[in-house]
Tab-separated table of C-alpha atoms in Angstrom:
chain	number	residue	atom	x	y	z
A	1	MET	CA	0.000	0.000	0.000
A	2	LYS	CA	1.156	3.548	-0.763
A	3	GLN	CA	0.683	6.429	1.635
A	4	ILE	CA	1.002	10.218	1.792
A	5	LEU	CA	-0.156	13.268	3.761
A	6	ILE	CA	-1.358	16.604	2.338
A	7	THR	CA	-1.254	19.688	4.516
A	8	GLY	CA	-1.160	23.458	4.205
A	9	ASP	CA	1.117	26.280	5.212
A	10	ARG	CA	-1.929	27.852	6.915
A	11	SER	CA	-5.701	27.637	7.164
A	12	GLY	CA	-7.263	28.609	3.851
A	13	SER	CA	-4.320	27.353	1.790
A	14	GLY	CA	-6.627	25.163	-0.300
A	15	LYS	CA	-5.537	21.803	1.134
A	16	THR	CA	-9.114	20.572	1.618
A	17	SER	CA	-10.192	21.060	-1.990
A	18	ILE	CA	-6.866	19.684	-3.254
A	19	THR	CA	-7.034	16.586	-1.032
A	20	LEU	CA	-10.642	16.035	-2.037
A	21	ALA	CA	-9.830	16.280	-5.740
A	22	LEU	CA	-6.773	14.017	-5.614
A	23	SER	CA	-8.658	11.433	-3.555
A	24	ALA	CA	-11.519	11.490	-6.054
A	25	LEU	CA	-9.187	11.141	-9.042
A	26	LEU	CA	-7.211	8.263	-7.555
A	27	SER	CA	-10.407	6.513	-6.421
A	28	GLN	CA	-11.383	6.059	-10.049
A	29	LYS	CA	-8.837	3.234	-10.395
A	30	ASN	CA	-7.726	2.481	-6.831
A	31	ARG	CA	-9.108	1.648	-3.405
A	32	VAL	CA	-8.305	4.868	-1.558
A	33	GLN	CA	-8.545	5.112	2.216
A	34	THR	CA	-8.719	8.671	3.554
A	35	PHE	CA	-7.973	10.110	6.969
A	36	LYS	CA	-8.408	13.554	8.514
A	37	VAL	CA	-6.129	15.037	11.153
A	38	GLY	CA	-8.085	16.637	13.976
A	39	MET	CA	-11.611	16.271	15.334
A	40	ASP	CA	-13.468	17.693	12.306
A	41	TYR	CA	-16.616	16.037	10.931
A	42	ILE	CA	-17.206	17.997	7.721
A	43	ASP	CA	-14.089	17.231	5.648
A	44	PRO	CA	-14.296	13.502	6.469
A	45	SER	CA	-17.851	13.427	5.115
A	46	TYR	CA	-16.598	14.712	1.726
A	47	LEU	CA	-13.600	12.379	1.691
A	48	SER	CA	-15.846	9.427	2.509
A	49	ALA	CA	-18.152	10.405	-0.339
A	50	VAL	CA	-15.441	10.444	-3.020
A	51	SER	CA	-13.574	7.348	-1.794
A	52	LYS	CA	-16.660	5.274	-0.926
A	53	ARG	CA	-14.844	4.233	2.272
A	54	PRO	CA	-15.362	5.757	5.739
A	55	CYS	CA	-12.772	8.456	6.411
A	56	ARG	CA	-11.235	8.154	9.875
A	57	ASN	CA	-9.962	10.875	12.225
A	58	LEU	CA	-6.443	10.987	13.664
A	59	ASP	CA	-5.775	13.453	16.469
A	60	SER	CA	-2.672	13.410	18.662
A	61	PHE	CA	-4.254	15.457	21.464
A	62	THR	CA	-6.898	12.822	22.133
A	63	LEU	CA	-5.126	9.721	20.780
A	64	SER	CA	-1.776	8.138	21.625
A	65	ASP	CA	0.691	7.314	18.842
A	66	THR	CA	-0.191	3.639	19.271
A	67	GLN	CA	-3.906	4.371	18.874
A	68	ILE	CA	-3.183	6.494	15.797
A	69	ARG	CA	-1.237	3.640	14.244
A	70	ASP	CA	-3.956	1.113	15.148
A	71	ILE	CA	-6.693	3.224	13.538
A	72	PHE	CA	-4.534	3.822	10.473
A	73	GLN	CA	-3.704	0.135	10.072
A	74	TYR	CA	-7.316	-0.961	10.550
A	75	GLY	CA	-8.684	1.676	8.186
A	76	CYS	CA	-6.161	0.760	5.483
A	77	ARG	CA	-7.024	-2.925	5.286
A	78	ASP	CA	-7.552	-3.894	1.622
A	79	ALA	CA	-6.654	-0.343	0.461
A	80	ASP	CA	-4.205	0.488	-2.334
A	81	ILE	CA	-3.529	4.077	-1.277
A	82	ALA	CA	-3.852	5.989	2.007
A	83	ILE	CA	-4.255	9.776	1.866
A	84	VAL	CA	-4.235	11.843	5.054
A	85	GLU	CA	-5.533	15.414	5.064
A	86	GLY	CA	-3.930	17.722	7.620
A	87	VAL	CA	-5.539	20.374	9.775
A	88	ARG	CA	-4.742	24.101	9.587
A	89	GLY	CA	-1.023	24.781	9.082
A	90	LEU	CA	1.455	21.894	9.297
A	91	TYR	CA	2.725	22.834	12.759
A	92	GLU	CA	-0.423	24.292	14.338
A	93	GLY	CA	-1.383	22.351	17.465
A	94	ALA	CA	-2.782	22.614	20.956
A	95	GLU	CA	0.256	24.342	22.461
A	96	ALA	CA	2.986	26.786	21.455
A	97	LEU	CA	6.078	24.761	22.353
A	98	ASP	CA	5.174	21.203	21.359
A	99	ASP	CA	3.415	19.619	18.406
A	100	ILE	CA	0.618	17.750	20.178
A	101	GLY	CA	-2.609	18.054	18.185
A	102	SER	CA	-0.740	19.045	15.024
A	103	THR	CA	-0.527	17.552	11.559
A	104	ALA	CA	3.238	17.260	12.023
A	105	SER	CA	2.809	14.934	15.005
A	106	VAL	CA	0.606	12.568	12.965
A	107	ALA	CA	3.050	12.640	10.038
A	108	LYS	CA	5.826	11.559	12.413
A	109	ALA	CA	3.736	8.920	14.191
A	110	LEU	CA	2.955	7.268	10.841
A	111	ASN	CA	6.231	8.136	9.070
A	112	LEU	CA	4.368	9.754	6.173
A	113	PRO	CA	5.817	11.894	3.374
A	114	VAL	CA	4.226	15.343	3.335
A	115	VAL	CA	3.011	17.416	0.406
A	116	LEU	CA	2.858	21.058	1.480
A	117	VAL	CA	0.161	23.224	-0.093
A	118	VAL	CA	1.373	26.833	-0.206
A	119	SER	CA	-0.885	29.779	-0.866
A	120	ALA	CA	1.435	31.722	-3.180
A	121	GLN	CA	-0.745	34.758	-3.747
A	122	SER	CA	1.500	37.797	-4.324
A	123	ILE	CA	4.771	35.936	-3.583
A	124	THR	CA	7.344	34.214	-5.821
A	125	ARG	CA	10.868	33.870	-4.402
A	126	SER	CA	9.478	34.315	-0.901
A	127	ALA	CA	7.584	31.062	-1.410
A	128	ALA	CA	10.954	29.299	-1.356
A	129	ALA	CA	11.865	30.992	1.916
A	130	LEU	CA	8.567	29.899	3.386
A	131	VAL	CA	9.028	26.259	2.295
A	132	LYS	CA	12.644	26.295	3.513
A	133	GLY	CA	11.455	27.450	6.921
A	134	PHE	CA	8.944	24.609	7.096
A	135	GLN	CA	11.693	22.129	6.201
A	136	GLU	CA	14.093	23.423	8.853
A	137	PHE	CA	11.530	23.833	11.643
A	138	ASP	CA	11.325	20.095	12.341
A	139	ARG	CA	13.770	17.857	10.523
A	140	ASP	CA	11.797	14.761	11.587
A	141	VAL	CA	8.972	15.847	9.257
A	142	HIS	CA	9.699	14.757	5.675
A	143	ILE	CA	8.354	17.373	3.251
A	144	ALA	CA	8.516	15.561	-0.065
A	145	GLY	CA	6.884	18.037	-2.444
A	146	VAL	CA	4.901	21.234	-2.871
A	147	ILE	CA	1.646	22.263	-4.516
A	148	LEU	CA	1.267	25.998	-5.149
A	149	ASN	CA	-2.189	27.554	-4.960
A	150	ASN	CA	-3.562	30.954	-5.997
A	151	ILE	CA	-1.072	31.412	-8.839
A	152	LYS	CA	-1.734	34.507	-10.951
A	153	GLY	CA	-0.077	33.650	-14.267
A	154	GLY	CA	2.826	32.110	-16.190
A	155	SER	CA	5.556	34.384	-14.874
A	156	HIS	CA	4.311	34.039	-11.304
A	157	LYS	CA	4.333	30.253	-11.604
A	158	GLU	CA	7.768	30.072	-13.260
A	159	LYS	CA	9.503	32.210	-10.622
A	160	ALA	CA	7.910	30.469	-7.645
A	161	VAL	CA	8.530	26.959	-8.979
A	162	THR	CA	12.120	27.704	-9.955
A	163	ALA	CA	12.914	29.260	-6.571
A	164	ILE	CA	11.403	26.397	-4.526
A	165	GLU	CA	13.038	23.632	-6.528
A	166	HIS	CA	16.433	25.401	-6.470
A	167	TYR	CA	16.579	26.443	-2.802
A	168	CYS	CA	14.555	23.632	-1.216
A	169	GLY	CA	15.533	20.675	-3.381
A	170	ILE	CA	12.023	19.242	-3.652
A	171	PRO	CA	9.608	19.158	-6.613
A	172	VAL	CA	6.608	21.399	-7.177
A	173	ILE	CA	4.033	18.939	-8.505
A	174	GLY	CA	1.235	21.419	-9.131
A	175	ALA	CA	0.494	25.120	-9.562
A	176	ILE	CA	-3.191	25.999	-9.308
A	177	PRO	CA	-4.452	29.372	-10.523
A	178	ARG	CA	-6.930	31.351	-8.498
A	179	MET	CA	-10.278	30.355	-10.038
A	180	GLU	CA	-13.616	31.824	-9.083
A	181	GLU	CA	-15.371	28.596	-10.076
A	182	MET	CA	-13.458	26.654	-7.428
A	183	GLN	CA	-13.873	29.343	-4.792
A	184	LEU	CA	-17.618	29.371	-5.418
A	185	ALA	CA	-17.915	25.576	-5.298
A	186	MET	CA	-16.036	25.371	-1.998
A	187	ARG	CA	-18.019	28.257	-0.513
A	188	HIS	CA	-21.263	26.507	-1.358
A	189	LEU	CA	-20.039	23.285	0.215
A	190	GLY	CA	-19.280	25.406	3.251
A	191	LEU	CA	-19.886	23.778	6.602
A	192	ILE	CA	-22.622	21.389	5.533
A	193	PRO	CA	-21.638	17.702	5.719
A	194	TYR	CA	-22.130	15.413	2.759
A	195	ARG	CA	-25.132	13.153	3.212
A	196	GLU	CA	-26.597	10.462	1.049
A	197	GLY	CA	-30.112	11.065	-0.257
A	198	ALA	CA	-31.772	14.442	-0.703
A	199	GLY	CA	-29.453	17.108	-2.070
A	200	ARG	CA	-26.743	14.627	-2.976
A	201	GLY	CA	-26.781	15.569	-6.663
A	202	ASP	CA	-26.014	19.205	-5.852
A	203	PHE	CA	-23.083	18.202	-3.661
A	204	ASP	CA	-21.766	15.780	-6.257
A	205	THR	CA	-21.851	18.519	-8.896
A	206	ARG	CA	-19.788	20.884	-6.753
A	207	ILE	CA	-17.298	18.188	-5.797
A	208	SER	CA	-16.999	17.249	-9.471
A	209	THR	CA	-16.275	20.893	-10.346
A	210	ILE	CA	-13.435	21.047	-7.827
A	211	THR	CA	-12.026	17.700	-8.932
A	212	ASN	CA	-12.033	18.571	-12.630
A	213	LEU	CA	-10.392	21.960	-12.090
A	214	ILE	CA	-7.621	20.765	-9.777
A	215	GLY	CA	-7.005	17.687	-11.925
A	216	GLN	CA	-5.845	19.992	-14.707
A	217	TYR	CA	-3.100	21.618	-12.637
A	218	VAL	CA	-1.640	18.867	-10.414
A	219	ASP	CA	0.504	16.116	-11.906
A	220	LEU	CA	-1.211	12.982	-10.596
A	221	GLN	CA	1.668	10.663	-11.514
A	222	ARG	CA	4.262	12.844	-9.772
A	223	PHE	CA	1.975	12.959	-6.742
A	224	GLN	CA	1.906	9.148	-6.636
A	225	ASP	CA	5.684	9.017	-7.101
A	226	LEU	CA	6.090	10.918	-3.815
A	227	MET	CA	4.187	8.256	-1.885
A	228	THR	CA	6.022	5.734	0.250
A	229	GLU	CA	5.106	2.069	0.393
A	230	THR	CA	4.126	0.093	3.461
A	231	PRO	CA	3.608	-3.666	3.508
A	232	GLU	CA	0.010	-4.814	3.786
A	233	THR	CA	-0.813	-6.699	6.980
A	234	SER	CA	-3.724	-8.943	7.825
A	235	GLU	CA	-3.192	-8.524	11.566
A	236	LYS	CA	-6.269	-7.410	13.513
A	237	ARG	CA	-5.937	-5.155	16.501
A	238	SER	CA	-7.907	-6.350	19.538
A	239	LEU	CA	-9.691	-2.992	19.713
A	240	PHE	CA	-11.357	-3.754	16.381
A	241	ASP	CA	-11.929	-7.483	16.822
A	242	ASN	CA	-15.501	-7.956	15.597
A	243	THR	CA	-15.858	-11.643	16.427
A	244	VAL	CA	-17.803	-11.142	19.681
A	245	ASN	CA	-21.500	-12.034	19.923
A	246	ARG	CA	-23.786	-9.014	19.426
A	247	ASP	CA	-26.556	-9.531	21.946
A	248	ILE	CA	-27.942	-6.001	22.377
A	249	THR	CA	-28.890	-3.062	20.140
A	250	ILE	CA	-27.974	0.624	20.289
A	251	GLY	CA	-30.147	3.130	18.422
A	252	VAL	CA	-27.989	5.781	16.712
A	253	ALA	CA	-29.616	9.014	15.465
A	254	LEU	CA	-28.443	9.375	11.885
A	255	ASP	CA	-30.080	11.810	9.455
A	256	GLU	CA	-29.737	15.324	8.040
A	257	ALA	CA	-29.955	16.864	11.532
A	258	PHE	CA	-27.639	14.464	13.402
A	259	ASN	CA	-24.644	13.018	11.584
A	260	PHE	CA	-21.482	14.057	13.440
A	261	TYR	CA	-19.921	10.681	14.214
A	262	TYR	CA	-16.386	9.369	14.033
A	263	ALA	CA	-16.276	6.241	11.857
A	264	ASP	CA	-14.648	4.253	14.663
A	265	LEU	CA	-17.778	4.588	16.822
A	266	PHE	CA	-19.569	1.878	14.884
A	267	ASP	CA	-16.583	-0.467	15.222
A	268	VAL	CA	-16.402	0.184	18.968
A	269	ILE	CA	-20.129	-0.576	19.266
A	270	HIS	CA	-19.608	-3.865	17.428
A	271	THR	CA	-16.516	-4.896	19.375
A	272	ASN	CA	-18.472	-4.483	22.603
A	273	GLY	CA	-21.141	-6.938	21.539
A	274	ALA	CA	-23.793	-4.533	20.289
A	275	GLU	CA	-25.497	-3.889	16.971
A	276	PHE	CA	-26.489	-0.368	16.003
A	277	ILE	CA	-29.851	0.633	14.550
A	278	PRO	CA	-29.866	3.951	12.643
A	279	PHE	CA	-32.936	6.119	13.126
A	280	SER	CA	-34.036	9.613	12.154
A	281	PRO	CA	-35.354	12.062	14.786
A	282	VAL	CA	-36.624	14.115	11.839
A	283	HIS	CA	-38.601	11.379	10.060
A	284	ASP	CA	-38.982	8.210	12.163
A	285	ARG	CA	-40.475	6.716	15.258
A	286	LEU	CA	-38.011	5.752	17.975
A	287	PRO	CA	-36.900	2.133	17.461
A	288	ASP	CA	-36.912	-0.374	20.282
A	289	ALA	CA	-33.321	-0.631	21.518
A	290	ASP	CA	-31.310	-1.205	24.687
A	291	GLY	CA	-29.731	2.252	24.576
A	292	TYR	CA	-29.457	5.318	22.354
A	293	ILE	CA	-26.788	7.678	21.018
A	294	ILE	CA	-27.664	11.097	19.591
A	295	GLY	CA	-24.605	12.714	18.050
A	296	GLY	CA	-23.883	16.239	16.978
A	297	GLY	CA	-25.048	17.961	13.836
A	298	TYR	CA	-27.252	20.873	12.870
A	299	PRO	CA	-30.574	20.435	14.690
A	300	GLU	CA	-31.110	24.203	14.466
A	301	LEU	CA	-31.434	23.895	10.678
A	302	PHE	CA	-34.223	21.315	11.052
A	303	VAL	CA	-35.834	22.620	14.203
A	304	LYS	CA	-39.328	22.862	12.699
A	305	GLU	CA	-39.215	19.251	11.526
A	306	LEU	CA	-37.840	18.078	14.881
A	307	GLU	CA	-40.629	19.853	16.735
A	308	ALA	CA	-43.244	18.421	14.368
A	309	ASN	CA	-42.120	14.839	15.098
A	310	ASP	CA	-43.683	14.901	18.557
A	311	ARG	CA	-43.885	11.094	18.730
A	312	MET	CA	-40.097	10.922	18.604
A	313	ARG	CA	-39.656	13.654	21.196
A	314	GLU	CA	-42.117	12.063	23.615
A	315	ALA	CA	-40.593	8.608	23.113
A	316	LEU	CA	-37.094	9.867	23.939
A	317	TYR	CA	-38.469	11.614	27.028
A	318	GLU	CA	-40.087	8.373	28.168
A	319	VAL	CA	-37.103	6.060	27.581
A	320	SER	CA	-34.848	8.505	29.423
A	321	LYS	CA	-37.342	8.788	32.288
A	322	ASN	CA	-37.536	4.995	32.500
A	323	GLY	CA	-33.772	4.667	32.835
A	324	SER	CA	-32.697	3.531	29.375
A	325	PRO	CA	-29.105	4.694	28.745
A	326	VAL	CA	-28.947	7.693	26.387
A	327	TYR	CA	-25.800	9.537	25.319
A	328	ALA	CA	-26.049	12.883	23.501
A	329	GLU	CA	-23.258	15.097	22.147
A	330	CYS	CA	-23.611	18.823	21.330
A	331	GLY	CA	-26.509	18.869	18.821
A	332	GLY	CA	-27.938	15.862	20.630
A	333	LEU	CA	-27.679	17.742	23.927
A	334	MET	CA	-29.524	20.698	22.382
A	335	TYR	CA	-32.289	18.356	21.184
A	336	LEU	CA	-32.766	16.960	24.692
A	337	THR	CA	-33.433	20.360	26.290
A	338	GLU	CA	-36.974	21.695	26.756
A	339	ARG	CA	-36.861	24.156	23.885
A	340	MET	CA	-34.636	25.764	21.289
A	341	ASN	CA	-34.780	29.550	21.112
A	342	LEU	CA	-33.559	31.231	17.934
A	343	LYS	CA	-32.915	34.954	17.962
A	344	LYS	CA	-34.300	37.282	15.333
A	345	GLY	CA	-32.093	37.264	12.249
A	346	TRP	CA	-30.744	33.750	12.845
A	347	GLN	CA	-31.073	31.797	9.598
A	348	GLY	CA	-33.143	34.670	8.213
A	349	SER	CA	-35.865	34.590	10.898
A	350	GLN	CA	-37.976	37.741	11.080
A	351	ALA	CA	-38.551	37.501	14.835
A	352	ASP	CA	-37.453	35.537	17.900
A	353	GLU	CA	-38.629	31.935	17.562
A	354	SER	CA	-39.021	29.106	20.073
A	355	TYR	CA	-39.461	25.390	19.324
A	356	GLU	CA	-40.344	22.531	21.660
A	357	MET	CA	-37.724	19.816	22.057
A	358	CYS	CA	-37.526	16.598	24.151
A	359	ARG	CA	-37.692	17.945	27.753
A	360	VAL	CA	-35.163	15.418	29.072
A	361	PHE	CA	-33.076	18.220	30.603
A	362	CYS	CA	-34.723	21.154	32.368
A	363	GLY	CA	-33.505	24.170	30.450
A	364	GLU	CA	-33.216	25.622	26.991
A	365	THR	CA	-30.883	26.122	24.050
A	366	ARG	CA	-30.191	29.645	22.806
A	367	MET	CA	-28.825	30.489	19.359
A	368	PRO	CA	-26.697	32.111	18.269
A	369	ALA	CA	-24.203	32.476	21.089
A	370	LYS	CA	-20.467	32.960	21.492
A	371	ARG	CA	-18.416	30.710	19.213
A	372	VAL	CA	-16.579	28.050	21.206
A	373	VAL	CA	-13.784	25.959	19.643
A	374	SER	CA	-11.502	24.171	22.067
A	375	TYR	CA	-9.853	20.964	23.061
A	376	VAL	CA	-11.371	19.556	26.243
A	377	GLN	CA	-9.770	17.688	29.099
A	378	GLY	CA	-11.425	16.446	32.257
A	379	GLN	CA	-12.591	13.731	34.599
A	380	CYS	CA	-15.843	11.799	34.479
A	381	ALA	CA	-17.666	10.862	37.704
A	382	ARG	CA	-17.903	7.227	38.723
A	383	ASP	CA	-21.702	7.363	39.199
A	384	SER	CA	-22.397	8.382	35.591
A	385	PRO	CA	-23.399	6.430	32.457
A	386	PHE	CA	-19.744	6.528	31.373
A	387	GLY	CA	-18.154	5.582	34.704
A	388	ALA	CA	-14.964	6.965	36.241
A	389	ALA	CA	-12.527	8.119	33.574
A	390	VAL	CA	-9.980	10.735	32.592
A	391	PHE	CA	-10.734	11.924	29.072
A	392	ARG	CA	-9.780	14.297	26.293
A	393	GLY	CA	-12.119	15.581	23.599
A	394	HIS	CA	-13.193	18.590	21.586
A	395	GLU	CA	-16.018	21.148	21.578
A	396	PHE	CA	-17.254	23.356	18.744
A	397	HIS	CA	-20.566	25.210	18.884
A	398	TYR	CA	-22.410	28.508	18.458
A	399	SER	CA	-25.138	27.714	20.960
A	400	ASP	CA	-25.629	28.205	24.680
A	401	VAL	CA	-27.405	25.527	26.721
A	402	VAL	CA	-28.822	26.979	29.944
A	403	LEU	CA	-29.955	24.300	32.408
A	404	SER	CA	-31.593	24.487	35.828
A	405	LYS	CA	-29.323	25.203	38.773
A	406	ASP	CA	-29.871	21.773	40.324
A	407	THR	CA	-28.539	19.927	37.237
A	408	ARG	CA	-25.972	17.253	38.039
A	409	TYR	CA	-22.819	17.201	35.911
A	410	ALA	CA	-20.599	14.165	35.317
A	411	TYR	CA	-17.639	16.018	33.777
A	412	ARG	CA	-15.287	18.312	35.674
A	413	LEU	CA	-13.079	20.074	33.119
A	414	SER	CA	-9.486	21.218	33.498
A	415	ARG	CA	-9.548	22.516	29.915
A	416	GLY	CA	-12.491	23.687	27.809
A	417	VAL	CA	-15.765	25.502	28.488
A	418	GLY	CA	-18.542	22.920	28.743
A	419	ILE	CA	-22.176	23.702	29.558
A	420	VAL	CA	-21.280	25.911	32.501
A	421	GLU	CA	-17.781	27.006	33.432
A	422	ASN	CA	-15.605	23.902	33.977
A	423	LEU	CA	-18.635	21.572	34.040
A	424	ASP	CA	-20.084	19.425	31.269
A	425	GLY	CA	-21.925	16.141	30.848
A	426	ALA	CA	-25.352	16.869	32.300
A	427	VAL	CA	-26.898	13.742	33.849
A	428	MET	CA	-30.566	12.808	34.240
A	429	ASN	CA	-31.320	9.190	35.198
A	430	ASN	CA	-29.070	7.206	32.802
A	431	THR	CA	-28.936	10.003	30.219
A	432	LEU	CA	-25.749	12.015	29.711
A	433	GLY	CA	-25.626	15.085	27.452
A	434	SER	CA	-22.477	17.110	26.783
A	435	TYR	CA	-20.905	19.700	24.531
A	436	THR	CA	-17.739	17.577	24.573
A	437	HIS	CA	-17.190	15.351	21.533
A	438	LEU	CA	-15.356	12.164	22.523
A	439	HIS	CA	-13.240	10.113	20.147
A	440	PRO	CA	-14.524	6.527	20.560
A	441	VAL	CA	-11.024	5.013	20.453
A	442	ALA	CA	-9.448	7.482	22.864
A	443	SER	CA	-12.462	7.050	25.175
A	444	ALA	CA	-13.066	3.359	24.476
A	445	GLY	CA	-13.394	2.566	28.186
A	446	MET	CA	-16.194	5.111	28.582
A	447	PHE	CA	-18.121	3.637	25.658
A	448	GLN	CA	-17.543	0.127	27.028
A	449	HIS	CA	-19.058	1.224	30.327
A	450	PHE	CA	-22.047	2.781	28.526
A	451	ILE	CA	-22.690	-0.372	26.469
A	452	LYS	CA	-22.353	-2.538	29.570
A	453	LEU	CA	-24.992	-0.333	31.209
A	454	CYS	CA	-27.246	-0.888	28.175
A	455	ARG	CA	-26.724	-4.646	28.518
A	456	ASN	CA	-27.517	-4.641	32.236
A	457	LYS	CA	-30.743	-2.707	31.597
A	458	THR	CA	-32.167	-5.448	29.342
């Protein structure tokens, strides 16, 4: 199997569209397995769509190097090519003086060659200085080649390419002009995840536009020549051993409103002896299951439909009240409050609007609110649906969940914001709702405890 990592010199360099296009092109004749550095859900949904294989997340803040390698090895089984997309700039991470949480740390953990995407707008020879700096900053990171983006014309391209190849000693395998068609296609993709079904044709058209444009300006063969080879292995890691008997079921909310899940979640569910049943809070009735997971997403965009499905809302209220284990992250937490309040002007609303939700937690969701993007670190209480644990995760939201003062919280945070300052993981009966997104491999013990609770409730 061949492998490579694509990253940028900064956020907005164009690495996402370039990775998407190259993955799509290579998937036409190869089995391509994609990965995304960081805790993002949106880019992996696009990469999964073009490769027809679930993209998996690799994050060195939440995962150990061993866990990163295990996920990579498991994801790559039967693949011909592995492509990893970085996050932000190559060296951006959680801290200033180490590389934890960075793309560079993942590149080193997996020994991957790196293609650096450089936004070369208004620079030529300086592009070489920039690349040289990236090479010297950490000699353990192998930068194998460069793709230039936002090139103005022939002279611009010639000077920048000549300077980089002369001073840095590595090839420039592509030079992409600034094109309004690509900018428009990416802007329209925006922050909406790719989903099968309704609207898929529109997404496919935009992805096709990006792929066709970038395919004209990046040398696909030279890109493949930069890849390194790793021997294929049939070894199974115990974490992903799916041979156990599946004797219980977990309902997983999966539709246009709730779809923020890491691909490894479904493997972790299986390895713990459970089968998952997808259901839609927008369209369905609640299925009969031993426990339920409601992930993140954009419930605020489908708030009218969620309110209208009162049978689903009442059913979730009842199963939570009766002690069935329920785990909800971010958007799922918002859905389990009493109501969602949207301020005038939000999503074009002409006045303040309020919509009834599930009433599991006493309190409400308010949108919009201050933007929160942060890694999270904390401890989980022993008497919670997840049991005693030290964990790391991520939070990203524009909402504010305001719960009653007597709410019990399972998470005490040493890093991050949570629902209230330093507290997250609201608990009601055997229901836990949090702003924190947990990686199911990093927090495998917590999910094992939750599934054991589901089994004991049967």
